[in-house]
Amino acid sequence: MLQDNAREEVLRNARLMMDIALAVRAYTVEQVKPHFDKQLRDVFLPQTVPAFAATETLSHIQKKYRDYGYKEATLNPTNPRDRATDREADIVQQFRHSPAFTELVSERSGGTGRILYIAKPIQISNPACLQCHSVPAAAPASMLKVYGETSGFGWKHMEIVGAQVVTVPMAIPVMKADRAFTTFMASLAVVFLVVFIALNVMLSWLIVRPIRRMSSAADQVSNGDFAVPEFSDAGRDEVALLDTSFNWMRRSLEKAMQMLERGDPSAHE
């Protein structure tokens, strides 16, 4: 359960990063790019590209949280840094083969331990994107000066061209879960130890000690020593009943011995 809770915590962090990236993308498209459309004819500003804006924003978070990652992995990107690795290309192909999947969550091993990643497909749902990615002739000349004409083209409407991939380390949450489990088990062991000691003390005081005392008294009475005081028969538990029975037996035995000493014939019957 603790491991599952740790994984859920990691997954929440990953989805939070993904939502931040989507929010930056939407903000760039809706409120930034429209103000620079005229300038883009002469000077290409990558800051107006949603993918660039999201990647740059998340890179500032990665400076503080180095084990966290975000990438817009694309099979045929305009910006070389967005080119998908073999592992990321497999993720893109999974989305292409299963268009109904809108999210992919899995784990892999990394240099710092287990890493959870969450991915969403990048699909060309807005026809306006094809202005820069259909053919070089349709792209702004200012963009071609920066990135050239060899990559980032040939995209089609509704085609899945890449995947947004967020990676979040699981080492810290898992370590916390292990620590919580260790603390819980240690606390449980202490509780059992205390209960065990308390039960043993109670058993020794309430059962073993009275029975040992009764056994010693029985040895003395069997040897004819009736100077042993009677036991207190107060209470209703089994030990009190045993005390009462022992007292009756002691009295009967003492009377029988007295009768034998007086030579009473009835003592032999």
Short mmCIF file of C-alpha atoms in Angstrom, two decimals:
data_model
loop_
_atom_site.label_atom_id
_atom_site.label_comp_id
_atom_site.label_asym_id
_atom_site.label_seq_id
_atom_site.Cartn_x
_atom_site.Cartn_y
_atom_site.Cartn_z
CA MET A 1 0.00 0.00 0.00
CA LEU A 2 2.84 2.39 0.85
CA GLN A 3 4.54 1.60 -2.47
CA ASP A 4 1.28 2.28 -4.31
CA ASN A 5 0.86 5.58 -2.49
CA ALA A 6 4.44 6.53 -3.41
CA ARG A 7 3.75 5.76 -7.07
CA GLU A 8 0.55 7.83 -6.97
CA GLU A 9 2.50 10.75 -5.53
CA VAL A 10 5.07 10.50 -8.34
CA LEU A 11 2.29 10.26 -10.91
CA ARG A 12 0.64 13.40 -9.52
CA ASN A 13 3.94 15.27 -9.83
CA ALA A 14 4.36 14.08 -13.41
CA ARG A 15 0.84 15.12 -14.37
CA LEU A 16 1.39 18.49 -12.73
CA MET A 17 4.46 19.07 -14.92
CA MET A 18 2.51 17.97 -17.98
CA ASP A 19 -0.31 20.38 -17.15
CA ILE A 20 2.21 23.20 -16.74
CA ALA A 21 3.64 22.45 -20.18
CA LEU A 22 0.16 22.38 -21.75
CA ALA A 23 -0.72 25.67 -20.04
CA VAL A 24 2.44 27.33 -21.38
CA ARG A 25 1.66 26.04 -24.86
CA ALA A 26 -1.88 27.41 -24.74
CA TYR A 27 -0.71 30.75 -23.37
CA THR A 28 1.89 31.09 -26.12
CA VAL A 29 -0.60 30.32 -28.89
CA GLU A 30 -3.39 32.51 -27.54
CA GLN A 31 -1.61 35.51 -26.04
CA VAL A 32 1.99 35.67 -27.23
CA LYS A 33 2.21 34.66 -30.89
CA PRO A 34 -0.62 36.95 -32.18
CA HIS A 35 1.38 40.02 -31.08
CA PHE A 36 4.42 39.00 -33.14
CA ASP A 37 2.88 37.73 -36.37
CA LYS A 38 4.03 40.80 -38.35
CA GLN A 39 7.57 40.63 -36.99
CA LEU A 40 7.87 36.93 -37.81
CA ARG A 41 7.94 37.77 -41.50
CA ASP A 42 11.34 39.37 -41.06
CA VAL A 43 12.74 37.90 -37.84
CA PHE A 44 11.95 34.43 -36.57
CA LEU A 45 11.25 34.37 -32.82
CA PRO A 46 11.35 30.82 -31.43
CA GLN A 47 9.75 32.14 -28.23
CA THR A 48 6.45 32.28 -30.17
CA VAL A 49 6.56 28.55 -30.86
CA PRO A 50 4.48 26.62 -28.26
CA ALA A 51 6.89 23.68 -28.07
CA PHE A 52 9.88 25.99 -27.58
CA ALA A 53 8.10 28.03 -24.90
CA ALA A 54 7.05 24.92 -22.96
CA THR A 55 10.51 23.35 -23.18
CA GLU A 56 12.26 26.55 -22.06
CA THR A 57 9.85 27.07 -19.15
CA LEU A 58 10.25 23.50 -17.89
CA SER A 59 14.03 23.73 -18.31
CA HIS A 60 14.07 26.37 -15.55
CA ILE A 61 12.32 23.88 -13.26
CA GLN A 62 14.89 21.23 -14.22
CA LYS A 63 17.70 23.50 -13.01
CA LYS A 64 16.39 23.10 -9.46
CA TYR A 65 15.00 19.58 -9.81
CA ARG A 66 17.64 17.96 -11.99
CA ASP A 67 16.14 14.49 -11.96
CA TYR A 68 12.90 15.77 -13.48
CA GLY A 69 12.62 15.95 -17.25
CA TYR A 70 10.42 17.29 -20.02
CA LYS A 71 10.82 16.86 -23.75
CA GLU A 72 8.68 17.30 -26.82
CA ALA A 73 10.15 14.28 -28.56
CA THR A 74 9.46 14.51 -32.30
CA LEU A 75 10.35 12.08 -35.07
CA ASN A 76 11.06 14.83 -37.62
CA PRO A 77 11.59 18.03 -35.61
CA THR A 78 12.44 21.51 -36.75
CA ASN A 79 14.67 22.07 -33.73
CA PRO A 80 17.36 19.31 -33.47
CA ARG A 81 17.14 19.23 -29.68
CA ASP A 82 13.57 17.86 -29.97
CA ARG A 83 14.63 14.80 -31.97
CA ALA A 84 13.31 11.64 -30.35
CA THR A 85 15.68 9.02 -29.00
CA ASP A 86 15.08 5.34 -29.81
CA ARG A 87 13.13 4.90 -26.58
CA GLU A 88 11.04 8.02 -27.24
CA ALA A 89 10.48 6.97 -30.86
CA ASP A 90 8.98 3.71 -29.57
CA ILE A 91 6.55 5.75 -27.45
CA VAL A 92 5.52 7.81 -30.49
CA GLN A 93 4.98 4.64 -32.50
CA GLN A 94 2.76 3.25 -29.74
CA PHE A 95 0.53 6.32 -30.02
CA ARG A 96 0.48 5.98 -33.81
CA HIS A 97 -0.54 2.33 -33.66
CA SER A 98 -3.15 3.00 -30.94
CA PRO A 99 -4.72 6.41 -31.66
CA ALA A 100 -7.29 5.88 -28.89
CA PHE A 101 -4.52 6.16 -26.26
CA THR A 102 -4.28 9.70 -24.95
CA GLU A 103 -1.78 8.97 -22.20
CA LEU A 104 0.96 6.44 -21.56
CA VAL A 105 2.37 5.80 -18.08
CA SER A 106 5.24 3.43 -17.41
CA GLU A 107 8.51 3.01 -15.52
CA ARG A 108 12.12 2.47 -16.48
CA SER A 109 15.49 2.29 -14.80
CA GLY A 110 17.73 5.34 -14.72
CA GLY A 111 21.03 6.44 -13.27
CA THR A 112 19.34 7.47 -10.01
CA GLY A 113 17.01 4.48 -9.77
CA ARG A 114 13.45 3.92 -10.93
CA ILE A 115 11.95 6.67 -13.08
CA LEU A 116 8.29 7.09 -13.92
CA TYR A 117 7.38 8.70 -17.19
CA ILE A 118 4.11 9.97 -18.55
CA ALA A 119 3.63 10.73 -22.23
CA LYS A 120 0.94 12.37 -24.34
CA PRO A 121 0.78 12.37 -28.14
CA ILE A 122 1.58 15.47 -30.17
CA GLN A 123 -1.04 15.52 -32.90
CA ILE A 124 -1.41 18.14 -35.62
CA SER A 125 -5.01 19.04 -34.87
CA ASN A 126 -4.62 22.73 -35.79
CA PRO A 127 -4.23 23.25 -39.56
CA ALA A 128 -2.33 26.48 -38.86
CA CYS A 129 0.67 24.37 -37.78
CA LEU A 130 1.07 23.13 -41.36
CA GLN A 131 2.07 26.63 -42.45
CA CYS A 132 5.49 25.99 -40.94
CA HIS A 133 5.66 22.21 -41.30
CA SER A 134 4.05 21.17 -44.60
CA VAL A 135 6.63 22.13 -47.25
CA PRO A 136 9.62 24.54 -47.05
CA ALA A 137 8.03 26.85 -49.62
CA ALA A 138 5.09 27.53 -47.27
CA ALA A 139 7.26 28.20 -44.22
CA PRO A 140 8.34 31.72 -43.19
CA ALA A 141 11.66 32.70 -44.71
CA SER A 142 12.88 33.87 -41.32
CA MET A 143 12.40 30.34 -39.92
CA LEU A 144 14.25 28.77 -42.83
CA LYS A 145 17.24 31.03 -42.10
CA VAL A 146 17.44 29.63 -38.56
CA TYR A 147 16.64 25.95 -39.05
CA GLY A 148 17.08 25.31 -42.78
CA GLU A 149 14.88 23.28 -45.12
CA THR A 150 15.94 19.71 -44.33
CA SER A 151 13.84 18.81 -41.30
CA GLY A 152 10.53 19.61 -39.67
CA PHE A 153 8.49 19.31 -42.88
CA GLY A 154 6.12 16.80 -44.39
CA TRP A 155 3.73 16.84 -41.45
CA LYS A 156 0.07 16.07 -42.15
CA HIS A 157 -3.17 17.15 -40.57
CA MET A 158 -4.20 14.91 -37.60
CA GLU A 159 -0.88 13.06 -37.80
CA ILE A 160 0.90 12.12 -34.55
CA VAL A 161 4.38 13.52 -35.03
CA GLY A 162 5.78 13.17 -31.53
CA ALA A 163 5.06 12.89 -27.82
CA GLN A 164 5.33 15.10 -24.78
CA VAL A 165 7.33 13.10 -22.28
CA VAL A 166 7.65 13.98 -18.58
CA THR A 167 10.03 11.96 -16.41
CA VAL A 168 9.92 12.03 -12.61
CA PRO A 169 12.25 10.10 -10.26
CA MET A 170 10.71 7.61 -7.86
CA ALA A 171 13.72 7.31 -5.56
CA ILE A 172 12.63 9.86 -2.93
CA PRO A 173 8.94 8.81 -2.61
CA VAL A 174 9.93 5.13 -2.56
CA MET A 175 12.57 5.86 0.07
CA LYS A 176 9.94 7.66 2.16
CA ALA A 177 7.59 4.69 1.76
CA ASP A 178 10.33 2.28 2.84
CA ARG A 179 11.16 4.50 5.81
CA ALA A 180 7.49 4.69 6.81
CA PHE A 181 7.22 0.90 6.53
CA THR A 182 10.36 0.42 8.65
CA THR A 183 9.06 2.86 11.26
CA PHE A 184 5.67 1.13 11.32
CA MET A 185 7.20 -2.32 11.71
CA ALA A 186 9.58 -1.09 14.44
CA SER A 187 6.67 0.52 16.29
CA LEU A 188 4.64 -2.66 15.90
CA ALA A 189 7.54 -4.73 17.25
CA VAL A 190 7.87 -2.43 20.26
CA VAL A 191 4.14 -2.68 20.94
CA PHE A 192 4.26 -6.49 20.74
CA LEU A 193 7.32 -6.55 23.00
CA VAL A 194 5.63 -4.35 25.62
CA VAL A 195 2.44 -6.43 25.45
CA PHE A 196 4.49 -9.66 25.70
CA ILE A 197 6.35 -8.40 28.78
CA ALA A 198 3.13 -7.13 30.38
CA LEU A 199 1.38 -10.46 29.78
CA ASN A 200 4.31 -12.38 31.22
CA VAL A 201 4.39 -10.16 34.31
CA MET A 202 0.64 -10.53 34.78
CA LEU A 203 0.82 -14.30 34.21
CA SER A 204 3.68 -14.63 36.70
CA TRP A 205 1.95 -12.44 39.31
CA LEU A 206 -1.58 -13.77 38.97
CA ILE A 207 -1.05 -17.44 38.05
CA VAL A 208 2.50 -18.77 38.38
CA ARG A 209 3.31 -17.12 41.74
CA PRO A 210 0.13 -18.30 43.55
CA ILE A 211 0.51 -21.85 42.16
CA ARG A 212 4.15 -22.03 43.26
CA ARG A 213 3.13 -20.80 46.71
CA MET A 214 0.36 -23.40 46.81
CA SER A 215 2.78 -26.15 45.70
CA SER A 216 5.19 -25.23 48.48
CA ALA A 217 2.33 -25.23 51.01
CA ALA A 218 1.17 -28.63 49.74
CA ASP A 219 4.66 -30.07 50.32
CA GLN A 220 4.66 -28.74 53.90
CA VAL A 221 1.17 -30.10 54.62
CA SER A 222 2.07 -33.51 53.16
CA ASN A 223 4.94 -33.65 55.68
CA GLY A 224 2.53 -32.96 58.55
CA ASP A 225 3.32 -29.25 58.92
CA PHE A 226 -0.05 -27.59 59.41
CA ALA A 227 1.43 -24.28 60.52
CA VAL A 228 1.06 -23.02 56.97
CA PRO A 229 -1.53 -20.25 56.95
CA GLU A 230 -4.62 -20.66 54.84
CA PHE A 231 -4.86 -18.91 51.51
CA SER A 232 -7.15 -16.00 50.96
CA ASP A 233 -10.13 -17.18 48.95
CA ALA A 234 -11.39 -13.73 48.07
CA GLY A 235 -12.37 -13.33 44.44
CA ARG A 236 -14.22 -15.34 41.82
CA ASP A 237 -11.42 -16.36 39.46
CA GLU A 238 -10.03 -19.87 39.06
CA VAL A 239 -7.07 -19.22 41.37
CA ALA A 240 -9.44 -18.12 44.17
CA LEU A 241 -11.50 -21.29 43.69
CA LEU A 242 -8.30 -23.34 43.82
CA ASP A 243 -7.34 -21.56 47.07
CA THR A 244 -10.73 -22.45 48.55
CA SER A 245 -10.40 -26.11 47.52
CA PHE A 246 -6.88 -26.25 48.94
CA ASN A 247 -8.07 -24.79 52.25
CA TRP A 248 -10.85 -27.41 52.48
CA MET A 249 -8.38 -30.18 51.73
CA ARG A 250 -5.94 -28.83 54.34
CA ARG A 251 -8.63 -28.65 57.01
CA SER A 252 -9.87 -32.15 56.22
CA LEU A 253 -6.35 -33.56 56.28
CA GLU A 254 -5.56 -31.76 59.55
CA LYS A 255 -8.72 -33.13 61.21
CA ALA A 256 -7.89 -36.63 59.96
CA MET A 257 -4.38 -36.41 61.37
CA GLN A 258 -5.73 -35.18 64.73
CA MET A 259 -8.18 -38.06 64.87
CA LEU A 260 -5.38 -40.52 64.15
CA GLU A 261 -3.30 -39.05 66.92
CA ARG A 262 -6.26 -39.41 69.38
CA GLY A 263 -6.81 -43.01 68.25
CA ASP A 264 -10.29 -42.33 66.96
CA PRO A 265 -11.40 -45.52 65.10
CA SER A 266 -13.46 -43.52 62.62
CA ALA A 267 -10.23 -41.98 61.25
CA HIS A 268 -9.30 -45.42 59.79
CA GLU A 269 -12.56 -45.81 57.87
#
